[in-house]
Coordinates of C-alpha atoms in Angstrom, one line a residue:
Chain A
M1406 CA 19.3 119.9 48.2
S1407 CA 22.0 119.8 50.8
I1408 CA 22.1 116.9 53.2
E1409 CA 23.8 116.9 56.7
P1410 CA 24.4 113.6 58.3
R1411 CA 22.8 113.6 61.9
P1412 CA 22.6 111.0 64.6
P1413 CA 19.5 109.0 65.0
M1414 CA 16.9 110.7 67.5
P1415 CA 14.5 108.0 68.5
A1416 CA 12.2 110.0 70.7
S1417 CA 11.8 112.9 68.1
Q1418 CA 9.2 112.8 65.4
H1419 CA 9.6 114.1 61.9
T1420 CA 7.1 116.1 60.2
V1421 CA 6.4 115.6 56.5
F1422 CA 4.6 118.1 54.3
F1423 CA 3.0 117.4 51.1
V1424 CA 2.7 120.7 49.2
S1425 CA 0.8 121.1 45.9
D1426 CA -1.0 123.6 43.7
G1427 CA -3.6 121.0 43.1
T1428 CA -4.9 118.1 45.4
G1429 CA -1.4 117.0 46.7
I1430 CA -2.3 113.3 45.7
T1431 CA 0.7 112.9 43.5
A1432 CA 3.0 114.2 46.2
E1433 CA 1.3 112.1 48.8
T1434 CA 1.4 108.9 46.8
F1435 CA 5.0 109.4 45.9
G1436 CA 5.9 110.5 49.4
H1437 CA 4.3 107.3 51.0
A1438 CA 6.2 105.2 48.5
V1439 CA 9.5 106.7 49.7
L1440 CA 8.6 106.8 53.5
S1441 CA 7.3 103.4 53.5
Q1442 CA 11.1 102.3 53.0
F1443 CA 11.5 103.5 56.6
E1444 CA 10.2 101.9 59.7
M1445 CA 9.4 105.2 61.3
R1446 CA 6.1 106.9 62.0
F1447 CA 5.9 110.5 60.5
R1448 CA 3.6 113.4 61.4
Q1449 CA 2.0 114.2 58.0
V1450 CA 0.5 117.6 56.9
R1451 CA -1.1 118.0 53.6
L1452 CA -1.0 121.5 52.1
P1453 CA -3.1 121.4 48.9
F1454 CA -4.3 124.2 46.6
I1455 CA -1.2 126.4 47.1
D1456 CA -1.6 128.4 44.0
T1457 CA -0.8 131.9 45.0
I1458 CA 2.3 133.6 46.4
D1459 CA 0.4 134.4 49.5
K1460 CA -0.6 130.9 50.1
A1461 CA 3.1 129.8 49.4
R1462 CA 4.3 132.2 52.1
E1463 CA 1.8 130.8 54.5
A1464 CA 2.9 127.2 53.7
A1465 CA 6.5 128.2 54.1
R1466 CA 5.6 129.6 57.5
K1467 CA 3.9 126.4 58.6
I1468 CA 7.2 124.4 57.6
N1469 CA 9.2 126.7 59.6
E1470 CA 7.0 126.4 62.6
A1471 CA 7.2 122.6 62.4
F1472 CA 11.1 122.8 62.1
A1473 CA 11.1 125.0 65.3
A1474 CA 8.7 122.6 67.2
D1475 CA 10.3 119.5 66.0
G1476 CA 13.9 120.7 66.5
Q1477 CA 14.6 119.1 63.2
R1478 CA 14.1 119.9 59.5
P1479 CA 10.7 118.8 58.1
I1480 CA 10.9 116.7 54.9
V1481 CA 8.8 118.5 52.1
F1482 CA 7.5 116.7 49.2
S1483 CA 6.2 119.1 46.7
T1484 CA 4.5 119.2 43.1
L1485 CA 4.3 122.9 42.4
V1486 CA 4.1 123.5 38.5
K1487 CA 5.0 127.2 38.9
P1488 CA 8.6 128.0 39.6
D1489 CA 7.9 131.3 41.5
L1490 CA 5.7 129.4 44.0
S1491 CA 8.3 126.5 44.4
A1492 CA 11.0 129.2 45.0
V1493 CA 8.9 130.6 48.1
I1494 CA 8.5 127.2 49.6
R1495 CA 12.3 126.5 49.2
T1496 CA 12.9 129.6 51.5
A1497 CA 11.5 127.5 54.3
G1498 CA 13.9 125.3 56.4
G1499 CA 13.2 121.9 55.2
M1500 CA 14.6 118.8 53.3
H1501 CA 13.0 119.8 49.9
M1502 CA 12.0 117.2 47.3
D1503 CA 10.5 119.1 44.6
L1504 CA 9.2 116.4 42.1
I1505 CA 8.0 118.6 39.1
Q1506 CA 10.9 121.0 39.1
T1507 CA 13.4 118.2 39.5
F1508 CA 12.2 116.3 36.4
V1509 CA 10.4 118.9 34.1
A1510 CA 13.6 120.9 33.1
P1511 CA 15.5 117.7 32.0
L1512 CA 12.4 116.6 30.1
E1513 CA 12.1 120.0 28.3
Q1514 CA 15.6 119.3 27.1
E1515 CA 15.0 115.7 26.2
L1516 CA 11.7 116.3 24.3
G1517 CA 12.8 119.6 22.7
V1518 CA 9.6 121.4 23.7
M1519 CA 8.6 123.8 26.5
S1520 CA 6.3 122.6 29.2
T1521 CA 2.9 124.1 29.6
H1522 CA 3.9 125.8 32.9
T1523 CA 6.5 127.6 30.8
I1524 CA 3.9 128.7 28.3
G1525 CA 1.3 129.3 30.9
R1526 CA -1.4 126.9 29.8
S1527 CA -3.6 125.0 32.0
H1528 CA -6.1 122.2 31.7
N1529 CA -9.7 121.6 33.1
I1530 CA -9.5 118.1 34.2
V1531 CA -13.3 117.7 34.6
D1532 CA -13.8 118.4 30.7
S1533 CA -11.2 115.9 29.6
Q1534 CA -12.2 112.7 27.9
E1535 CA -10.2 110.8 30.3
Y1536 CA -11.9 112.1 33.4
K1537 CA -15.4 111.6 31.8
A1538 CA -14.5 107.9 31.0
R1539 CA -13.6 107.5 34.6
I1540 CA -16.9 108.7 35.9
E1541 CA -18.8 106.6 33.3
A1542 CA -16.7 103.6 34.4
I1543 CA -17.5 104.1 38.0
N1544 CA -21.2 104.3 37.3
F1545 CA -21.0 101.4 35.1
S1546 CA -19.1 99.2 37.7
L1547 CA -21.6 100.2 40.4
A1548 CA -24.5 99.2 38.1
H1549 CA -22.9 96.0 37.4
D1550 CA -21.7 95.1 40.7
D1551 CA -22.6 91.6 42.2
G1552 CA -24.4 90.5 39.0
Q1553 CA -27.1 93.2 39.4
S1554 CA -27.4 93.9 35.7
H1555 CA -27.0 91.9 32.5
K1556 CA -27.4 95.0 30.3
N1557 CA -24.6 96.4 28.3
L1558 CA -22.2 93.6 29.2
S1559 CA -20.9 93.9 25.7
S1560 CA -19.5 97.4 26.7
A1561 CA -17.7 95.8 29.7
D1562 CA -14.0 96.0 29.5
V1563 CA -13.6 93.3 32.0
I1564 CA -16.0 90.9 33.8
L1565 CA -14.9 89.5 37.2
V1566 CA -16.1 86.3 38.6
G1567 CA -15.6 84.5 41.9
V1568 CA -17.2 83.2 45.0
S1569 CA -18.9 85.9 47.3
R1570 CA -16.3 87.9 49.3
S1571 CA -13.3 86.9 47.1
G1572 CA -12.7 90.5 46.5
K1573 CA -14.5 91.3 43.2
T1574 CA -16.2 94.6 44.3
P1575 CA -13.3 96.6 45.5
T1576 CA -11.3 95.4 42.5
S1577 CA -14.0 96.5 40.1
L1578 CA -14.3 99.9 41.7
Y1579 CA -10.5 100.4 41.7
L1580 CA -10.2 99.4 38.1
A1581 CA -13.0 101.9 37.3
M1582 CA -11.6 104.8 39.5
Q1583 CA -8.0 104.5 38.7
Y1584 CA -8.0 103.4 35.0
G1585 CA -11.5 104.1 33.8
I1586 CA -12.1 100.5 33.0
K1587 CA -15.7 99.4 32.9
A1588 CA -15.6 96.3 35.3
A1589 CA -18.7 94.2 35.7
N1590 CA -18.7 91.5 38.5
Y1591 CA -20.6 88.3 39.0
P1592 CA -20.7 86.1 41.8
L1593 CA -20.3 82.4 41.4
I1594 CA -23.0 80.7 43.7
P1595 CA -24.0 77.2 44.6
D1596 CA -26.7 77.2 41.8
D1597 CA -24.1 77.7 39.2
F1598 CA -22.0 74.8 40.7
E1599 CA -25.0 72.5 40.7
R1600 CA -26.0 73.5 37.1
G1601 CA -22.1 73.1 36.3
K1602 CA -22.2 76.2 34.1
L1603 CA -21.2 79.8 34.2
P1604 CA -24.2 82.3 34.8
S1605 CA -26.0 82.3 31.5
S1606 CA -25.2 85.7 30.3
L1607 CA -21.4 85.2 30.6
P1608 CA -20.2 82.6 28.1
E1609 CA -20.3 84.9 25.1
F1610 CA -17.9 87.3 26.8
K1611 CA -15.3 84.7 27.8
E1612 CA -12.3 86.7 26.5
K1613 CA -12.9 89.4 29.0
I1614 CA -13.7 87.3 32.0
F1615 CA -11.3 87.0 34.8
G1616 CA -11.7 85.1 38.0
L1617 CA -10.7 85.8 41.7
S1618 CA -10.0 82.8 44.0
I1619 CA -9.2 82.7 47.7
T1620 CA -8.1 80.1 50.2
P1621 CA -11.0 78.7 52.0
E1622 CA -9.4 79.5 55.3
R1623 CA -9.1 83.3 54.5
L1624 CA -12.7 83.1 53.0
S1625 CA -14.1 81.7 56.0
E1626 CA -12.5 84.4 58.2
I1627 CA -13.9 87.2 56.0
R1628 CA -17.3 85.7 55.9
H1629 CA -17.5 85.2 59.7
E1630 CA -16.8 88.8 60.1
R1631 CA -20.1 89.5 58.1
R1632 CA -22.2 86.6 59.4
A1633 CA -20.6 85.0 62.3
G1634 CA -21.4 81.3 62.9
S1635 CA -23.4 81.0 59.5
K1636 CA -23.2 77.9 57.3
Y1637 CA -22.3 80.6 54.6
A1638 CA -19.0 81.3 56.6
S1639 CA -18.3 77.7 57.9
I1640 CA -15.0 76.3 56.6
E1641 CA -16.7 73.2 55.1
N1642 CA -18.8 75.4 52.9
C1643 CA -16.0 77.7 51.9
R1644 CA -14.0 74.7 51.0
Y1645 CA -16.9 73.3 48.9
E1646 CA -17.4 76.8 47.0
V1647 CA -13.8 77.6 46.4
N1648 CA -13.2 74.0 45.1
E1649 CA -16.2 74.1 42.7
A1650 CA -15.3 77.6 41.6
E1651 CA -11.8 76.7 40.7
L1652 CA -12.9 73.6 38.9
M1653 CA -15.4 75.6 36.9
M1654 CA -12.8 78.2 35.9
K1655 CA -10.4 75.5 34.8
R1656 CA -13.0 73.9 32.8
E1657 CA -14.0 76.9 31.1
G1658 CA -10.5 78.1 30.5
I1659 CA -11.0 81.2 32.5
R1660 CA -7.7 83.1 33.7
W1661 CA -7.8 83.6 37.5
L1662 CA -5.6 84.5 40.4
S1663 CA -5.7 84.0 44.3
S1664 CA -6.6 87.2 46.0
T1665 CA -5.6 85.8 49.4
T1666 CA -2.5 87.8 49.9
K1667 CA -2.8 90.4 47.2
S1668 CA -4.0 94.0 47.5
I1669 CA -6.6 95.4 45.2
E1670 CA -3.9 97.3 43.5
E1671 CA -1.8 94.2 42.8
I1672 CA -5.0 92.3 41.6
A1673 CA -6.0 95.1 39.3
T1674 CA -2.6 95.4 37.8
T1675 CA -2.4 91.7 37.1
I1676 CA -5.9 91.9 35.4
L1677 CA -4.7 94.6 33.2
Q1678 CA -1.6 92.6 32.2
E1679 CA -3.9 89.7 31.3
I1680 CA -6.9 91.3 29.7
K1681 CA -5.1 94.3 28.2
P1682 CA -8.1 96.5 27.5
N1683 CA -7.0 99.0 25.0
R1684 CA -7.2 102.3 27.1
R1685 CA -3.7 102.8 28.1
E1686 CA -2.6 105.7 25.9
Y1687 CA -3.4 109.3 26.4
Chain B
M381 CA 5.5 90.1 25.9
S382 CA 7.1 92.0 23.1
I383 CA 6.3 95.3 21.9
E384 CA 3.2 95.1 19.6
P385 CA 3.5 96.2 16.0
R386 CA 2.3 99.9 15.6
P387 CA 0.9 102.0 12.9
P388 CA 3.2 104.5 11.4
M389 CA 3.4 107.6 13.6
P390 CA 2.8 111.0 12.0
A391 CA 5.8 112.4 13.6
S392 CA 8.1 110.8 16.1
Q393 CA 6.5 109.4 19.3
H394 CA 8.3 108.9 22.6
T395 CA 7.7 105.7 24.6
V396 CA 7.4 106.0 28.2
F397 CA 8.0 103.0 30.5
F398 CA 6.8 102.7 34.1
V399 CA 9.0 100.0 35.7
S400 CA 8.3 98.8 39.1
D401 CA 8.7 95.7 41.4
G402 CA 5.3 96.3 42.6
T403 CA 2.1 97.4 40.7
G404 CA 3.8 100.6 39.0
I405 CA 1.1 102.7 40.3
T406 CA 3.3 105.1 42.0
A407 CA 5.6 105.3 39.0
E408 CA 2.6 105.9 36.8
T409 CA 0.9 108.5 39.0
F410 CA 4.1 110.5 39.3
G411 CA 4.9 110.1 35.5
H412 CA 1.6 111.3 34.5
A413 CA 2.0 114.4 36.7
V414 CA 5.3 115.2 35.0
L415 CA 4.2 114.2 31.5
S416 CA 0.9 116.2 31.8
Q417 CA 3.2 119.4 31.7
F418 CA 3.7 118.6 28.1
E419 CA 1.2 118.8 25.3
M420 CA 2.4 115.7 23.6
R421 CA 1.2 112.0 23.3
F422 CA 3.3 109.4 24.5
R423 CA 3.1 105.5 23.9
Q424 CA 3.0 104.1 27.5
V425 CA 4.2 100.6 28.5
R426 CA 3.8 99.5 32.0
L427 CA 6.3 96.9 33.4
P428 CA 5.0 95.9 36.8
F429 CA 6.1 93.1 39.2
I430 CA 9.8 93.4 38.0
D431 CA 11.3 91.6 41.1
T432 CA 14.0 89.4 39.7
I433 CA 17.2 90.0 37.9
D434 CA 15.8 87.9 34.9
K435 CA 12.7 90.1 34.7
A436 CA 14.9 93.3 35.0
R437 CA 16.9 92.1 32.1
E438 CA 13.8 91.4 30.0
A439 CA 12.5 95.0 30.9
A440 CA 15.9 96.5 29.8
R441 CA 15.6 94.5 26.5
K442 CA 12.2 96.0 25.8
I443 CA 13.4 99.4 26.5
N444 CA 16.3 99.0 24.0
E445 CA 13.9 97.7 21.6
A446 CA 11.6 100.8 21.9
F447 CA 14.8 102.9 21.6
A448 CA 15.5 101.2 18.2
A449 CA 11.9 101.3 17.0
D450 CA 11.4 104.9 17.9
G451 CA 14.8 106.3 17.0
Q452 CA 15.0 108.3 20.2
R453 CA 15.5 107.4 23.9
P454 CA 12.5 106.2 25.9
I455 CA 11.5 107.8 29.0
V456 CA 11.9 105.5 32.0
F457 CA 10.0 106.2 35.4
S458 CA 11.0 103.6 37.9
T459 CA 10.3 102.8 41.3
L460 CA 12.6 99.8 42.1
V461 CA 13.4 99.3 45.8
K462 CA 16.4 96.9 45.3
P463 CA 19.5 98.6 44.0
D464 CA 20.6 95.6 41.9
L465 CA 17.4 95.5 40.0
S466 CA 17.6 99.3 39.4
A467 CA 21.2 98.9 38.1
V468 CA 20.1 96.3 35.4
I469 CA 17.4 98.7 34.2
R470 CA 20.0 101.5 34.1
T471 CA 22.0 99.5 31.6
A472 CA 19.3 100.2 29.0
G473 CA 19.4 103.3 26.9
G474 CA 16.8 105.6 28.3
M475 CA 16.3 108.8 30.0
H476 CA 16.1 107.3 33.5
M477 CA 14.0 108.8 36.5
D478 CA 14.6 106.5 39.3
L479 CA 12.3 107.8 42.0
I480 CA 13.2 105.6 44.9
Q481 CA 16.9 105.5 44.4
T482 CA 17.0 109.2 44.0
F483 CA 15.4 110.0 47.2
V484 CA 15.9 107.1 49.6
A485 CA 19.8 107.5 50.1
P486 CA 19.4 111.1 51.0
L487 CA 16.6 110.4 53.5
E488 CA 18.6 107.7 55.1
Q489 CA 21.1 110.4 55.8
E490 CA 18.6 112.8 56.9
L491 CA 16.7 110.3 59.3
G492 CA 19.7 108.6 60.5
V493 CA 18.3 105.2 59.9
M494 CA 18.8 102.6 57.2
S495 CA 15.8 101.9 54.9
T496 CA 14.1 98.6 54.9
H497 CA 15.4 97.6 51.4
T498 CA 18.9 98.0 52.9
I499 CA 18.1 95.8 55.7
G500 CA 16.1 93.3 53.5
R501 CA 12.8 93.6 55.3
S502 CA 9.4 93.5 53.3
H503 CA 5.9 94.3 54.1
N504 CA 2.7 92.3 53.4
I505 CA 0.3 95.1 52.5
V506 CA -2.8 93.1 52.8
D507 CA -2.1 92.4 56.5
S508 CA -1.6 96.1 57.4
Q509 CA -4.1 98.0 59.6
E510 CA -4.1 100.8 56.8
Y511 CA -5.1 98.3 54.1
K512 CA -7.8 96.7 56.3
A513 CA -9.3 100.1 57.1
R514 CA -9.4 101.0 53.3
I515 CA -11.4 97.8 52.5
E516 CA -13.6 98.3 55.5
A517 CA -14.3 101.8 54.3
I518 CA -15.2 100.7 50.7
N519 CA -17.6 98.3 52.1
F520 CA -19.2 101.0 54.4
S521 CA -19.4 103.6 51.7
L522 CA -21.1 101.2 49.4
A523 CA -23.5 100.0 52.0
H524 CA -24.3 103.6 52.9
D525 CA -24.5 104.9 49.3
D526 CA -27.6 107.0 48.4
G527 CA -29.2 106.8 51.8
Q528 CA -29.4 103.1 51.5
S529 CA -28.8 102.6 55.4
H530 CA -29.1 104.5 58.4
K531 CA -27.3 101.9 60.5
N532 CA -23.9 102.9 62.1
L533 CA -24.0 106.4 60.8
S534 CA -22.3 107.3 64.1
S535 CA -19.2 105.4 62.6
A536 CA -19.1 107.4 59.4
D537 CA -16.3 109.8 59.0
V538 CA -18.1 111.9 56.5
I539 CA -21.7 112.3 55.4
L540 CA -22.3 113.8 52.1
V541 CA -25.5 115.3 51.1
G542 CA -26.8 117.0 47.8
V543 CA -29.3 116.6 45.1
S544 CA -29.2 113.5 42.9
R545 CA -26.3 113.4 40.4
S546 CA -24.3 116.1 42.3
G547 CA -21.4 113.8 42.4
K548 CA -21.9 112.1 45.9
T549 CA -21.3 108.5 45.0
P550 CA -18.0 108.8 43.2
T551 CA -16.7 111.2 45.7
S552 CA -17.8 108.7 48.6
L553 CA -16.0 105.8 47.0
Y554 CA -12.9 107.9 46.2
L555 CA -12.6 109.0 49.8
A556 CA -13.0 105.3 50.9
M557 CA -10.6 103.8 48.4
Q558 CA -7.8 106.5 48.6
Y559 CA -8.0 107.6 52.3
G560 CA -9.9 104.6 54.2
I561 CA -12.5 107.4 55.0
K562 CA -16.0 106.0 55.8
A563 CA -18.1 108.2 53.6
A564 CA -22.0 107.8 53.7
N565 CA -24.1 109.7 51.3
Y566 CA -27.7 111.0 51.4
P567 CA -29.6 112.5 48.4
L568 CA -31.6 115.7 49.2
I569 CA -35.0 115.1 47.5
P570 CA -38.2 117.0 46.9
D571 CA -39.8 115.4 49.9
D572 CA -37.0 116.8 52.1
F573 CA -37.6 120.4 50.5
E574 CA -41.2 120.3 51.3
R575 CA -40.7 119.2 54.9
G576 CA -38.0 122.0 55.0
K577 CA -35.8 119.6 56.9
L578 CA -32.8 117.4 56.5
P579 CA -33.5 113.7 56.3
S580 CA -34.4 112.7 59.9
S581 CA -31.4 110.5 60.7
L582 CA -29.0 113.3 60.0
P583 CA -29.2 116.3 62.0
E584 CA -27.4 114.5 65.1
F585 CA -24.3 114.2 63.0
K586 CA -24.2 117.7 61.7
E587 CA -20.6 118.3 62.3
K588 CA -19.5 115.5 59.7
I589 CA -21.9 116.5 57.1
F590 CA -20.7 118.1 54.0
G591 CA -22.7 119.3 50.9
L592 CA -22.2 119.1 47.2
S593 CA -24.0 121.5 44.9
I594 CA -23.9 121.9 41.2
T595 CA -25.1 124.6 38.6
P596 CA -28.7 123.7 37.5
E597 CA -27.4 123.8 33.8
R598 CA -24.7 121.2 34.4
L599 CA -27.1 119.1 36.6
S600 CA -29.7 119.1 33.8
E601 CA -27.1 118.0 31.3
I602 CA -25.9 115.1 33.4
R603 CA -29.6 114.0 34.2
H604 CA -30.5 114.1 30.5
E605 CA -27.7 111.5 29.9
R606 CA -29.5 109.2 32.3
R607 CA -33.2 110.0 31.5
A608 CA -33.4 112.0 28.4
G609 CA -36.5 114.3 28.3
S610 CA -37.7 113.6 31.8
K611 CA -39.2 116.2 34.2
Y612 CA -36.3 114.8 36.6
A613 CA -33.8 116.3 33.9
S614 CA -35.6 119.4 33.0
I615 CA -33.8 122.7 33.6
E616 CA -36.8 124.1 35.6
N617 CA -36.9 121.1 38.1
C618 CA -33.0 121.2 38.3
R619 CA -33.2 124.9 39.1
Y620 CA -35.6 124.2 41.8
E621 CA -33.9 121.3 43.4
V622 CA -30.5 123.1 43.4
N623 CA -31.9 126.3 45.0
E624 CA -33.9 124.5 47.6
A625 CA -30.8 122.3 48.4
E626 CA -28.5 125.4 48.7
L627 CA -31.2 127.2 50.8
M628 CA -31.4 124.3 53.1
M629 CA -27.7 123.8 53.6
K630 CA -27.3 127.5 54.4
R631 CA -30.2 127.3 56.8
E632 CA -28.6 124.3 58.6
G633 CA -25.1 125.8 58.6
I634 CA -23.8 122.9 56.4
R635 CA -20.4 123.5 54.7
W636 CA -20.7 122.9 50.9
L637 CA -19.0 123.4 47.6
S638 CA -20.0 123.4 44.0
S639 CA -18.9 120.3 42.1
T640 CA -19.5 121.8 38.7
T641 CA -16.0 122.2 37.6
K642 CA -14.2 120.1 40.0
S643 CA -12.7 116.5 39.9
I644 CA -13.6 114.0 42.4
E645 CA -9.9 114.3 43.6
E646 CA -10.3 118.1 44.1
I647 CA -13.7 117.6 45.9
A648 CA -12.3 114.9 48.2
T649 CA -9.3 116.9 49.1
T650 CA -11.4 120.0 50.0
I651 CA -13.7 117.9 52.2
L652 CA -10.7 116.5 54.0
Q653 CA -9.4 120.0 54.7
E654 CA -12.7 120.9 56.0
I655 CA -13.9 117.8 58.0
K656 CA -10.5 116.8 59.2
P657 CA -11.1 113.2 60.0
N658 CA -8.3 112.1 62.3
R659 CA -6.8 109.3 60.1
R660 CA -3.9 111.0 58.4
E661 CA -1.0 109.6 60.3
Y662 CA 0.6 106.2 59.7

């Protein structure tokens, strides 16, 4: 990779390519992390499933086209396992960041074994245990969304509780989709506050319950988007529910966090740190 | 958190660390892509939210501990934005793959601007338009799962159709969660085949409809897991439904793919290539 310093060009736009022999999701996730360090807009082009020399040549042509159109080198994030495909992409004029090639060779040295691209083996993701566990977890989380089902709670990895609209559903689905975690979720509702007790099916699973809270102001905002002007969304009601839910979680010794300024990724990561479901090795 | 006691390992095992000032998801996604090139098992440790010098020192201590316990260098994937935190991690004995530091400095040169870590700015993800669009898309996809709602189909980005258990629900949720795509999904059922027509609310949106099919054998397998021994799961019925669904999609000019051996990531990527919803710039 050679880099030539150039003056800033405010008017021009850079094109970024994500090139992969698979879906390109890794290249894109990584590229976004790097690009998010820059307060600029980029034109993005995904080129997934580049798994033959012909497709690689076509991809290289598109990169060169963008170079000509933009008047500046495109930025190319690639995750191509096969060195011959990677070599074709590198013939194009671009700033190349080849994630696999950069790190796999040093790792072969470090681990003292050859990588599978070297020995030509490939995996069928869909048949893997890990993939099946993820699909099963998604189905489980959907079936156990919003307290819909009390069945099989013993096989849940995590049970999220919190007032309506505190972020339980997207967090449950994210845990399932990203980590294969079976995440049920239960709303805490005024009935529970009046009884002063957790929903009756939950206490026996206390060690895997995690709570989400939220500021009443933010909750009211979110609820107004759904049901404008309702008592449900009123700030008084939100204050009451949040206060009662937090008191209950404290009383019951339930770990919880405030979702107010946290993304679902941040919430999910914190939950994994706290609950430690034993699924992290592969 | 100290490293938990471990059972004796058959041969030596490498410990892999994912170190991040945020959730560590980028480090992990990237690390998995690289490690999947090796047919080995790794002990994995995530160290998220390492955002102070003290936490970085604690992380470095854990890496050194693993080094001593394993008798070989841990592999460290890190995405630390601040150079001073990164420097502390690098004092630990490990094979360091520092994704941000490796690529941000060259990009500053290339783009002719300083990155935000350099000028000390930070983002609140939760307030970003992109994040809000993702949450909205998740809510939309849930509300429009399995033909539950005909409302607001005009604001769907994609409408998936296919027989029951062909993969529509996980794909819809993945499109929403990963890309902020509003994905509705509709089952094609025997009633539709008898009428010989798509569900009545769909034809006006044909340009954003995408079909999922599956082999009858695989479908029967999946349905037996849900309802063992049912007519619904029988191979004869699965053959009938799949055949009718494919005939209908051909007749209606609907693009479709077979989900049989494809992961939800691969299906989602293919759909994005075909439907091209215009949400890919940021």
